[in-house]
Amino acid sequence: RMESFSPSLTVGRVACCECGVAIEPNSVNMCGACLRSRVDITEGITRTSTLYLCKFCNRYFVPPSAWMRAELESKELLSICLKKLKPVLAKVRLTDAAFVWTEEHSKRVKVKLTIQKEVLSGTILQQSFIVEFSIHSQMCDECRRAEAKDFWRACVQVRQRAEFKKTLFYLEQLLLKHSAHGHATGVKPVPTGIDFFYAKLQDARRLVDFLQSVLPCKYHYAQELVSHDTKNNTYDYKHTFCVEIVPICRDNVVCLPKQLAQSFGNMSQIALCLRVSNVVTLIDPRTLQMADVQGITFWRDPFESLCNPKMLTSFYVMDVELVEDLHRGVGHGFVSKKHQLADVWLVRSDQVGNNKVDPVCTRSHLGHLLQPGDTVLAFDLRSANTNNSVFDAMKEENIPDIVIVRKVFDRTKRAARRTWKLKRLVVDGNIVGRETGSVIDEFERFKEELEEDQEMREKINIYKDNEKISRLAMNSEEEETELPPDMPSIDEMLDELNLDDVEMADESLEE
């Protein structure tokens, strides 16, 4: 039987024309070493280059105008180095790139590159080489403006025309929770409000949009020409946004215009402000009707506050009688379910025990809190000196004698039993100005309002005061004191971040 054989193909070898080593045939009949000695594929590629580092913010310059933060021997720094070499590496193929160790303070960065290139009709050569980058110092634009005391291009001025700016404390907590001030180059408390400075106009606009979403406010925009280049017709401006918050605070007694009160379901023109959030929430203390005033509504038909906290008078509660089945007119608005209507007999605290003084009866929305023997703060309209044209035009029978604003609790015992705390935006300072006695007292009053209003606490962050909690646990036999309802529970409080936590350190060591 005939067997078939297939011939095997073998490649003949030839001698290198330079060194005589047997190699597979190629177009030039030269071995790789001899070809590499004659042809340098790294020709035209620079072996030295420069990196620019801002010593103030530790960012590297990325052409044409960007700055990037990168650590030594990181992939971010490697990408910056390769971008510097991109024009000269356009005609070769980059196969590998890695750092060569250099001393940290040497101001030198070495990168080992491996490239390939086709030479002489299909022959591919591969070669490695080192490029050394020297680090030079150069200030970025933001740091240069900061050093020149010209570090802002846009300013947001937040103002509230009220004697006690409790709304700014609430705004401070909203900013901390949502980090809406993160890109600000500076925050400066001024006597009339707060100033936020930004390096970019877009960041300032974001803050203005945030303010409009959380508070009833309006703003005015202005720009100031800094410089003008006549050659390329470019202008450099400073931009200013003046944001004005409604001049109404919690516990203010307000006088509504007649048409506005009628649009809210024929509620009384004399109302009490319950809270200021994204709307102004008002309540009629004689009917429990509530209304939410939008910012647009307020600025279209503004109204003023009749009193401030300094004008409140202390009264002693003689008797409380709950009002049941109050008849309200047709078309009335929303009625509060949280409050309870009551007729309260009051005597000024400095006239208690005087038999010649008769108690004054007034209707209040705090029937669920008041009991005989309590002390309240109220606005006495009988002796008030108001300069309000809307109030002067009201009929006398529609004006109550006294408007009860809030019940008085023991502030000292209340502060001693407070197991939570707030973070502050301005370190070692206050967001509404210097740490004066009135400002500290007003911030203490703001914390008391948070304890009494659960809806406000839901929109901000409160943190556990571990020192106060442990101290109260040791003094568990402390006498009980009357506290307002809706006090913060332990579930509402957040644990403050502690990077030096012992348990976290132990777990990291075990891993």
Short mmCIF file of C-alpha atoms in Angstrom, two decimals:
data_model
loop_
_atom_site.label_atom_id
_atom_site.label_comp_id
_atom_site.label_asym_id
_atom_site.label_seq_id
_atom_site.Cartn_x
_atom_site.Cartn_y
_atom_site.Cartn_z
CA ARG A 1 0.00 0.00 0.00
CA MET A 2 1.30 3.39 -0.94
CA GLU A 3 1.48 5.88 1.94
CA SER A 4 1.10 9.61 1.24
CA PHE A 5 3.59 12.04 2.76
CA SER A 6 3.03 15.79 3.09
CA PRO A 7 6.24 17.78 2.87
CA SER A 8 6.96 19.98 5.91
CA LEU A 9 7.61 23.63 5.28
CA THR A 10 10.79 24.95 6.84
CA VAL A 11 12.02 28.51 6.82
CA GLY A 12 15.57 28.91 5.84
CA ARG A 13 17.85 31.14 7.85
CA VAL A 14 20.29 33.70 6.58
CA ALA A 15 23.23 35.41 8.15
CA CYS A 16 22.90 38.98 9.40
CA CYS A 17 24.68 41.28 7.02
CA GLU A 18 26.29 43.11 9.96
CA CYS A 19 27.18 40.57 12.64
CA GLY A 20 26.63 37.24 10.85
CA VAL A 21 24.11 35.81 13.33
CA ALA A 22 21.61 33.38 11.79
CA ILE A 23 18.21 35.07 11.54
CA GLU A 24 14.96 34.60 9.69
CA PRO A 25 14.96 36.49 6.45
CA ASN A 26 13.56 40.01 6.47
CA SER A 27 13.55 42.99 4.16
CA VAL A 28 16.95 44.26 5.31
CA ASN A 29 18.52 40.93 6.40
CA MET A 30 19.59 42.43 9.72
CA CYS A 31 19.08 41.18 13.25
CA GLY A 32 17.11 43.24 15.79
CA ALA A 33 20.21 44.41 17.68
CA CYS A 34 21.94 45.68 14.55
CA LEU A 35 18.73 47.26 13.27
CA ARG A 36 18.20 49.00 16.63
CA SER A 37 21.76 50.33 16.52
CA ARG A 38 21.12 51.89 13.12
CA VAL A 39 17.48 53.04 13.66
CA ASP A 40 16.40 54.92 16.80
CA ILE A 41 12.56 54.89 17.09
CA THR A 42 12.74 57.34 20.03
CA GLU A 43 14.25 60.04 17.85
CA GLY A 44 12.36 63.29 18.29
CA ILE A 45 10.86 62.29 21.66
CA THR A 46 12.01 64.57 24.45
CA ARG A 47 13.62 62.97 27.49
CA THR A 48 12.88 65.89 29.81
CA SER A 49 9.74 67.88 30.50
CA THR A 50 8.19 70.17 33.10
CA LEU A 51 5.20 69.88 35.45
CA TYR A 52 3.69 72.93 37.14
CA LEU A 53 2.43 72.54 40.72
CA CYS A 54 0.53 75.12 42.77
CA LYS A 55 2.06 74.98 46.26
CA PHE A 56 -1.03 76.52 47.87
CA CYS A 57 -3.67 74.02 46.72
CA ASN A 58 -1.33 71.16 45.61
CA ARG A 59 -2.84 70.93 42.12
CA TYR A 60 -1.01 70.23 38.84
CA PHE A 61 -1.53 72.27 35.72
CA VAL A 62 -3.29 70.44 32.88
CA PRO A 63 -3.12 72.37 29.60
CA PRO A 64 -4.74 74.46 28.38
CA SER A 65 -6.30 75.91 31.55
CA ALA A 66 -7.29 73.16 33.99
CA TRP A 67 -5.80 72.27 37.37
CA MET A 68 -5.99 68.75 38.82
CA ARG A 69 -5.16 67.39 42.28
CA ALA A 70 -2.97 64.23 42.13
CA GLU A 71 -0.77 62.29 44.51
CA LEU A 72 2.76 61.11 43.70
CA GLU A 73 2.87 57.88 41.62
CA SER A 74 -0.91 57.94 41.17
CA LYS A 75 -2.78 57.19 37.99
CA GLU A 76 -3.97 60.80 37.88
CA LEU A 77 -0.38 62.07 37.84
CA LEU A 78 0.55 59.49 35.21
CA SER A 79 -2.26 60.71 32.97
CA ILE A 80 -1.01 64.30 33.36
CA CYS A 81 2.52 63.24 32.36
CA LEU A 82 1.28 61.34 29.31
CA LYS A 83 -0.82 64.31 28.20
CA LYS A 84 2.34 66.41 28.23
CA LEU A 85 4.00 63.87 25.88
CA LYS A 86 0.97 63.24 23.69
CA PRO A 87 2.13 65.40 20.73
CA VAL A 88 5.54 63.67 20.48
CA LEU A 89 4.07 60.17 20.88
CA ALA A 90 1.65 60.57 18.01
CA LYS A 91 3.79 58.58 15.50
CA VAL A 92 4.59 55.64 17.80
CA ARG A 93 2.55 53.12 19.72
CA LEU A 94 2.69 53.33 23.53
CA THR A 95 2.54 49.85 25.08
CA ASP A 96 3.50 50.47 28.71
CA ALA A 97 4.10 53.33 31.16
CA ALA A 98 5.23 53.17 34.79
CA PHE A 99 6.85 55.37 37.42
CA VAL A 100 10.50 55.01 38.41
CA TRP A 101 11.00 55.71 42.12
CA THR A 102 12.38 59.09 43.04
CA GLU A 103 12.85 60.75 46.41
CA GLU A 104 9.70 62.58 47.53
CA HIS A 105 11.34 66.00 47.94
CA SER A 106 13.56 65.84 44.86
CA LYS A 107 11.09 67.76 42.66
CA ARG A 108 11.63 65.07 40.02
CA VAL A 109 9.22 62.53 38.52
CA LYS A 110 10.56 59.76 36.25
CA VAL A 111 8.31 57.75 33.92
CA LYS A 112 9.50 54.65 32.05
CA LEU A 113 7.81 54.34 28.63
CA THR A 114 7.78 51.37 26.27
CA ILE A 115 6.95 52.13 22.64
CA GLN A 116 6.72 50.24 19.33
CA LYS A 117 7.18 51.46 15.78
CA GLU A 118 7.18 49.90 12.34
CA VAL A 119 10.36 50.49 10.38
CA LEU A 120 11.66 49.34 6.99
CA SER A 121 8.72 47.53 5.37
CA GLY A 122 6.95 45.75 8.20
CA THR A 123 9.69 45.30 10.77
CA ILE A 124 8.43 46.31 14.25
CA LEU A 125 10.88 47.54 16.84
CA GLN A 126 10.19 47.94 20.59
CA GLN A 127 12.23 50.18 22.85
CA SER A 128 12.05 51.46 26.46
CA PHE A 129 13.33 54.78 27.74
CA ILE A 130 12.88 57.13 30.71
CA VAL A 131 11.43 60.64 30.63
CA GLU A 132 12.26 62.90 33.56
CA PHE A 133 9.78 65.58 34.62
CA SER A 134 10.94 68.45 36.79
CA ILE A 135 8.31 70.05 39.06
CA HIS A 136 8.17 73.84 39.04
CA SER A 137 5.99 76.02 41.30
CA GLN A 138 3.26 78.12 39.72
CA MET A 139 0.19 79.64 41.37
CA CYS A 140 -3.20 78.76 39.96
CA ASP A 141 -5.70 81.49 39.12
CA GLU A 142 -7.82 80.94 42.24
CA CYS A 143 -4.84 81.10 44.60
CA ARG A 144 -3.44 84.14 42.81
CA ARG A 145 -6.70 86.01 43.29
CA ALA A 146 -6.83 84.92 46.91
CA GLU A 147 -3.31 86.21 47.57
CA ALA A 148 -4.14 89.45 45.81
CA LYS A 149 -7.23 89.90 48.03
CA ASP A 150 -9.34 89.72 44.89
CA PHE A 151 -10.50 86.14 45.24
CA TRP A 152 -14.19 86.45 44.41
CA ARG A 153 -16.08 87.07 41.21
CA ALA A 154 -19.61 86.62 42.55
CA CYS A 155 -21.14 87.55 45.89
CA VAL A 156 -24.47 86.49 47.40
CA GLN A 157 -25.70 88.89 50.08
CA VAL A 158 -28.44 87.39 52.26
CA ARG A 159 -30.44 89.99 54.18
CA GLN A 160 -33.47 90.00 56.48
CA ARG A 161 -34.99 93.25 57.65
CA ALA A 162 -35.97 92.03 61.09
CA GLU A 163 -34.64 92.93 64.53
CA PHE A 164 -34.14 89.27 65.50
CA LYS A 165 -32.93 87.21 62.54
CA LYS A 166 -33.91 83.75 63.76
CA THR A 167 -34.54 82.68 60.17
CA LEU A 168 -30.79 82.98 59.50
CA PHE A 169 -30.09 80.35 62.16
CA TYR A 170 -32.50 78.04 60.34
CA LEU A 171 -30.78 78.84 57.03
CA GLU A 172 -27.41 78.00 58.61
CA GLN A 173 -28.59 74.48 59.46
CA LEU A 174 -30.05 73.97 55.96
CA LEU A 175 -26.73 74.96 54.39
CA LEU A 176 -24.85 72.50 56.60
CA LYS A 177 -27.23 69.65 55.82
CA HIS A 178 -27.26 70.10 52.04
CA SER A 179 -23.68 71.47 51.70
CA ALA A 180 -25.05 74.26 49.53
CA HIS A 181 -22.10 76.52 50.45
CA GLY A 182 -19.43 73.97 49.48
CA HIS A 183 -17.87 76.01 46.64
CA ALA A 184 -17.80 79.28 48.58
CA THR A 185 -14.37 80.88 48.98
CA GLY A 186 -15.55 82.72 52.06
CA VAL A 187 -18.52 83.25 54.40
CA LYS A 188 -18.65 86.61 56.18
CA PRO A 189 -21.25 87.54 58.81
CA VAL A 190 -22.27 91.20 58.61
CA PRO A 191 -24.59 93.19 60.90
CA THR A 192 -27.47 93.00 58.42
CA GLY A 193 -27.07 89.36 57.28
CA ILE A 194 -24.53 87.03 55.65
CA ASP A 195 -22.24 87.37 52.61
CA PHE A 196 -21.13 84.36 50.54
CA PHE A 197 -18.23 84.80 48.11
CA TYR A 198 -17.62 82.62 45.04
CA ALA A 199 -14.95 82.38 42.37
CA LYS A 200 -17.49 81.45 39.67
CA LEU A 201 -20.82 82.99 38.75
CA GLN A 202 -22.45 79.57 38.28
CA ASP A 203 -21.77 78.59 41.91
CA ALA A 204 -23.40 81.79 43.15
CA ARG A 205 -26.47 81.14 41.00
CA ARG A 206 -26.78 77.66 42.49
CA LEU A 207 -26.87 79.14 46.00
CA VAL A 208 -29.53 81.65 44.96
CA ASP A 209 -31.66 78.84 43.52
CA PHE A 210 -31.22 76.89 46.75
CA LEU A 211 -32.30 79.88 48.85
CA GLN A 212 -35.42 80.35 46.76
CA SER A 213 -36.35 76.69 47.26
CA VAL A 214 -36.04 76.69 51.07
CA LEU A 215 -37.08 80.21 52.10
CA PRO A 216 -39.61 82.81 50.85
CA CYS A 217 -37.29 85.40 49.37
CA LYS A 218 -36.54 87.56 46.34
CA TYR A 219 -33.25 88.76 44.88
CA HIS A 220 -31.75 91.63 42.89
CA TYR A 221 -28.80 91.21 40.53
CA ALA A 222 -26.07 93.74 39.80
CA GLN A 223 -22.66 93.66 38.15
CA GLU A 224 -19.62 95.89 38.41
CA LEU A 225 -17.03 96.30 35.64
CA VAL A 226 -13.54 95.41 36.85
CA SER A 227 -11.53 95.62 33.62
CA HIS A 228 -12.01 95.87 29.86
CA ASP A 229 -9.60 94.64 27.19
CA THR A 230 -10.10 96.88 24.15
CA LYS A 231 -7.99 94.65 21.89
CA ASN A 232 -10.22 91.56 22.01
CA ASN A 233 -13.31 93.33 23.41
CA THR A 234 -13.59 91.22 26.59
CA TYR A 235 -15.04 92.40 29.88
CA ASP A 236 -14.36 91.29 33.45
CA TYR A 237 -17.23 91.78 35.92
CA LYS A 238 -17.94 91.27 39.58
CA HIS A 239 -21.46 89.93 40.13
CA THR A 240 -23.61 90.57 43.20
CA PHE A 241 -26.89 88.91 44.18
CA CYS A 242 -28.81 90.59 47.01
CA VAL A 243 -31.27 88.06 48.45
CA GLU A 244 -33.93 89.49 50.74
CA ILE A 245 -35.79 87.13 53.08
CA VAL A 246 -39.30 88.02 54.23
CA PRO A 247 -39.07 90.24 57.36
CA ILE A 248 -41.34 87.92 59.34
CA CYS A 249 -40.08 85.55 62.05
CA ARG A 250 -41.68 82.91 64.19
CA ASP A 251 -43.89 84.24 67.05
CA ASN A 252 -44.47 87.56 65.28
CA VAL A 253 -47.97 89.03 65.44
CA VAL A 254 -48.81 90.33 61.96
CA CYS A 255 -51.59 92.44 60.51
CA LEU A 256 -52.83 91.17 57.14
CA PRO A 257 -54.36 93.40 54.49
CA LYS A 258 -58.12 92.91 54.32
CA GLN A 259 -58.20 91.42 50.82
CA LEU A 260 -55.36 89.02 51.63
CA ALA A 261 -57.12 87.83 54.80
CA GLN A 262 -60.32 87.25 52.83
CA SER A 263 -58.44 85.18 50.25
CA PHE A 264 -57.27 82.90 53.09
CA GLY A 265 -60.85 81.91 53.97
CA ASN A 266 -62.01 85.08 55.73
CA MET A 267 -59.50 84.64 58.55
CA SER A 268 -58.83 87.47 60.99
CA GLN A 269 -56.43 90.20 59.96
CA ILE A 270 -54.54 89.75 63.26
CA ALA A 271 -52.60 86.48 62.91
CA LEU A 272 -49.62 84.77 64.49
CA CYS A 273 -46.62 83.37 62.60
CA LEU A 274 -46.07 79.70 63.51
CA ARG A 275 -42.97 79.03 61.39
CA VAL A 276 -40.96 80.29 58.42
CA SER A 277 -39.79 77.55 56.05
CA ASN A 278 -40.30 77.66 52.29
CA VAL A 279 -43.60 79.39 53.14
CA VAL A 280 -44.77 81.62 55.99
CA THR A 281 -47.27 79.64 58.08
CA LEU A 282 -49.88 81.79 59.86
CA ILE A 283 -52.61 80.86 62.34
CA ASP A 284 -55.67 82.79 63.50
CA PRO A 285 -55.54 82.42 67.31
CA ARG A 286 -59.33 82.99 67.59
CA THR A 287 -60.50 80.42 65.00
CA LEU A 288 -57.49 78.06 64.48
CA GLN A 289 -57.57 78.78 60.74
CA MET A 290 -54.16 78.38 59.10
CA ALA A 291 -52.69 79.78 55.90
CA ASP A 292 -49.41 79.29 54.03
CA VAL A 293 -48.12 82.49 52.43
CA GLN A 294 -45.90 81.89 49.42
CA GLY A 295 -42.99 84.20 48.75
CA ILE A 296 -44.61 85.51 45.55
CA THR A 297 -47.83 86.25 47.45
CA PHE A 298 -45.98 88.11 50.19
CA TRP A 299 -43.99 90.36 47.86
CA ARG A 300 -47.08 91.10 45.77
CA ASP A 301 -49.12 92.15 48.84
CA PRO A 302 -46.64 92.59 51.73
CA PHE A 303 -47.61 92.91 55.37
CA GLU A 304 -45.68 93.93 58.46
CA SER A 305 -45.09 92.61 61.94
CA LEU A 306 -46.82 94.46 64.76
CA CYS A 307 -44.44 93.38 67.49
CA ASN A 308 -41.04 91.88 68.18
CA PRO A 309 -39.95 89.73 71.14
CA LYS A 310 -38.95 92.83 73.14
CA MET A 311 -42.57 94.04 73.05
CA LEU A 312 -44.04 90.88 74.58
CA THR A 313 -45.46 91.09 78.10
CA SER A 314 -45.53 88.35 80.75
CA PHE A 315 -49.01 87.31 81.92
CA TYR A 316 -50.22 84.92 84.60
CA VAL A 317 -52.97 82.44 83.63
CA MET A 318 -55.88 82.57 86.07
CA ASP A 319 -58.29 80.20 84.35
CA VAL A 320 -58.66 78.22 81.12
CA GLU A 321 -61.95 77.17 79.51
CA LEU A 322 -61.88 75.07 76.34
CA VAL A 323 -64.09 76.16 73.44
CA GLU A 324 -66.07 73.37 71.78
CA ASP A 325 -68.02 73.42 68.49
CA LEU A 326 -67.00 76.89 67.35
CA HIS A 327 -69.17 78.10 64.46
CA ARG A 328 -67.04 79.20 61.53
CA GLY A 329 -68.22 81.01 58.45
CA VAL A 330 -68.75 79.45 55.05
CA GLY A 331 -65.61 79.02 52.99
CA HIS A 332 -63.17 79.00 55.87
CA GLY A 333 -59.67 77.66 55.27
CA PHE A 334 -57.71 74.80 56.80
CA VAL A 335 -58.22 74.37 60.56
CA SER A 336 -55.33 73.17 62.72
CA LYS A 337 -55.82 69.79 64.41
CA LYS A 338 -52.74 70.14 66.59
CA HIS A 339 -53.94 73.19 68.53
CA GLN A 340 -57.02 73.58 70.70
CA LEU A 341 -59.14 76.67 71.15
CA ALA A 342 -59.69 78.06 74.66
CA ASP A 343 -60.81 81.18 76.51
CA VAL A 344 -58.03 82.25 78.86
CA TRP A 345 -58.24 84.72 81.76
CA LEU A 346 -54.99 86.63 82.23
CA VAL A 347 -53.41 89.02 84.69
CA ARG A 348 -50.09 90.79 84.21
CA SER A 349 -47.37 89.02 86.15
CA ASP A 350 -46.46 92.20 88.05
CA GLN A 351 -50.10 92.65 89.13
CA VAL A 352 -50.75 89.18 90.54
CA GLY A 353 -52.33 89.47 93.99
CA ASN A 354 -53.77 92.93 93.35
CA ASN A 355 -57.51 92.64 94.03
CA LYS A 356 -58.21 95.90 92.20
CA VAL A 357 -57.15 94.42 88.84
CA ASP A 358 -59.71 92.34 86.96
CA PRO A 359 -58.57 89.46 84.76
CA VAL A 360 -58.73 89.99 81.00
CA CYS A 361 -60.30 87.27 78.85
CA THR A 362 -58.82 86.42 75.47
CA ARG A 363 -59.17 83.54 73.05
CA SER A 364 -56.04 81.52 72.31
CA HIS A 365 -54.92 78.59 70.19
CA LEU A 366 -52.83 77.13 73.05
CA GLY A 367 -55.68 75.45 74.93
CA HIS A 368 -53.87 72.11 74.73
CA LEU A 369 -50.89 73.53 76.67
CA LEU A 370 -52.24 76.08 79.13
CA GLN A 371 -53.36 75.40 82.67
CA PRO A 372 -54.18 77.74 85.57
CA GLY A 373 -50.92 78.92 87.13
CA ASP A 374 -48.89 78.95 83.90
CA THR A 375 -46.99 81.96 82.62
CA VAL A 376 -47.33 83.14 79.02
CA LEU A 377 -45.82 85.82 76.82
CA ALA A 378 -48.43 87.85 75.00
CA PHE A 379 -48.80 91.01 72.93
CA ASP A 380 -51.00 93.59 74.63
CA LEU A 381 -52.74 95.51 71.85
CA ARG A 382 -54.52 97.81 74.31
CA SER A 383 -51.34 99.71 75.15
CA ALA A 384 -49.27 98.97 72.04
CA ASN A 385 -47.84 101.83 70.03
CA THR A 386 -48.10 100.56 66.44
CA ASN A 387 -47.34 102.52 63.31
CA ASN A 388 -49.29 100.48 60.79
CA SER A 389 -51.84 101.96 58.40
CA VAL A 390 -53.62 98.62 57.90
CA PHE A 391 -54.00 98.16 61.66
CA ASP A 392 -55.28 101.73 62.10
CA ALA A 393 -57.99 101.09 59.48
CA MET A 394 -59.38 98.02 61.29
CA LYS A 395 -62.62 98.20 63.23
CA GLU A 396 -62.20 98.17 66.98
CA GLU A 397 -64.46 95.13 67.48
CA ASN A 398 -62.15 93.06 65.24
CA ILE A 399 -59.04 93.81 67.31
CA PRO A 400 -58.36 91.45 70.25
CA ASP A 401 -57.14 92.92 73.51
CA ILE A 402 -54.34 90.41 73.99
CA VAL A 403 -52.71 87.87 71.65
CA ILE A 404 -50.99 84.99 73.46
CA VAL A 405 -47.77 84.10 71.65
CA ARG A 406 -46.25 81.23 73.62
CA LYS A 407 -46.10 79.46 76.95
CA VAL A 408 -43.08 80.06 79.18
CA PHE A 409 -41.05 77.05 80.31
CA ASP A 410 -38.09 77.00 82.69
CA ARG A 411 -35.19 77.77 80.33
CA THR A 412 -32.45 76.75 82.76
CA LYS A 413 -33.83 73.29 83.45
CA ARG A 414 -34.76 72.90 79.82
CA ALA A 415 -31.21 73.60 78.64
CA ALA A 416 -29.80 71.27 81.30
CA ARG A 417 -31.89 68.37 80.00
CA ARG A 418 -31.16 69.02 76.31
CA THR A 419 -29.36 65.96 74.93
CA TRP A 420 -28.68 67.23 71.42
CA LYS A 421 -26.63 69.95 69.75
CA LEU A 422 -26.22 71.73 66.42
CA LYS A 423 -23.23 72.26 64.17
CA ARG A 424 -22.20 75.81 63.26
CA LEU A 425 -21.20 77.24 59.91
CA VAL A 426 -18.81 79.88 61.24
CA VAL A 427 -16.17 78.38 63.53
CA ASP A 428 -15.65 80.32 66.79
CA GLY A 429 -18.22 82.88 65.72
CA ASN A 430 -21.83 83.50 64.86
CA ILE A 431 -23.51 83.61 61.50
CA VAL A 432 -25.47 86.80 62.32
CA GLY A 433 -22.59 88.83 63.76
CA ARG A 434 -20.56 89.03 66.93
CA GLU A 435 -21.26 86.79 69.91
CA THR A 436 -23.19 89.38 71.89
CA GLY A 437 -25.57 88.56 74.72
CA SER A 438 -28.67 89.17 72.61
CA VAL A 439 -27.41 86.95 69.77
CA ILE A 440 -26.58 84.10 72.16
CA ASP A 441 -29.99 84.44 73.76
CA GLU A 442 -31.64 84.41 70.33
CA PHE A 443 -29.77 81.24 69.31
CA GLU A 444 -30.91 79.62 72.57
CA ARG A 445 -34.47 80.62 71.68
CA PHE A 446 -33.98 79.07 68.22
CA LYS A 447 -33.06 75.73 69.80
CA GLU A 448 -36.17 75.94 71.98
CA GLU A 449 -38.27 76.48 68.84
CA LEU A 450 -36.74 73.35 67.32
CA GLU A 451 -37.78 71.38 70.40
CA GLU A 452 -41.35 72.60 70.00
CA ASP A 453 -41.65 72.09 66.22
CA GLN A 454 -41.13 68.63 64.80
CA GLU A 455 -41.64 69.78 61.19
CA MET A 456 -38.64 72.11 61.42
CA ARG A 457 -36.45 69.37 62.92
CA GLU A 458 -37.26 67.05 60.01
CA LYS A 459 -35.56 69.46 57.59
CA ILE A 460 -32.25 69.84 59.47
CA ASN A 461 -29.72 67.63 61.27
CA ILE A 462 -29.44 67.48 65.05
CA TYR A 463 -26.64 65.50 66.73
CA LYS A 464 -26.36 63.57 69.96
CA ASP A 465 -24.57 65.31 72.81
CA ASN A 466 -22.88 62.26 74.32
CA GLU A 467 -21.43 64.22 77.23
CA LYS A 468 -24.86 65.52 78.23
CA ILE A 469 -26.43 62.06 77.81
CA SER A 470 -23.84 60.42 80.08
CA ARG A 471 -24.17 63.24 82.65
CA LEU A 472 -27.95 62.89 82.78
CA ALA A 473 -27.59 59.10 83.12
CA MET A 474 -25.44 59.58 86.21
CA ASN A 475 -27.91 62.09 87.70
CA SER A 476 -31.03 60.07 86.96
CA GLU A 477 -32.65 61.18 90.24
CA GLU A 478 -32.93 64.76 89.05
CA GLU A 479 -36.33 66.33 89.64
CA GLU A 480 -38.85 66.26 86.85
CA THR A 481 -39.66 69.50 85.07
CA GLU A 482 -42.40 70.40 82.63
CA LEU A 483 -41.24 70.14 79.03
CA PRO A 484 -43.08 71.08 75.83
CA PRO A 485 -44.67 68.35 73.70
CA ASP A 486 -42.98 66.94 70.57
CA MET A 487 -39.55 66.95 72.21
CA PRO A 488 -36.75 65.42 70.05
CA SER A 489 -36.45 61.66 70.45
CA ILE A 490 -33.18 59.74 70.37
CA ASP A 491 -34.14 58.38 66.93
CA GLU A 492 -34.06 61.88 65.42
CA MET A 493 -30.49 62.54 66.54
CA LEU A 494 -27.47 61.66 64.43
CA ASP A 495 -24.13 60.39 65.68
CA GLU A 496 -21.40 62.93 65.09
CA LEU A 497 -18.57 61.66 62.87
CA ASN A 498 -15.47 60.87 64.92
CA LEU A 499 -12.37 59.86 62.96
CA ASP A 500 -10.51 58.96 66.14
CA ASP A 501 -13.07 56.37 67.23
CA VAL A 502 -11.34 53.56 69.17
CA GLU A 503 -13.59 50.79 67.83
CA MET A 504 -12.98 51.82 64.22
CA ALA A 505 -9.22 51.83 64.82
CA ASP A 506 -9.33 48.34 66.35
CA GLU A 507 -11.28 46.98 63.40
CA SER A 508 -8.81 48.45 60.91
CA LEU A 509 -5.90 46.81 62.78
CA GLU A 510 -7.63 43.43 62.72
CA GLU A 511 -8.13 43.67 58.99
#
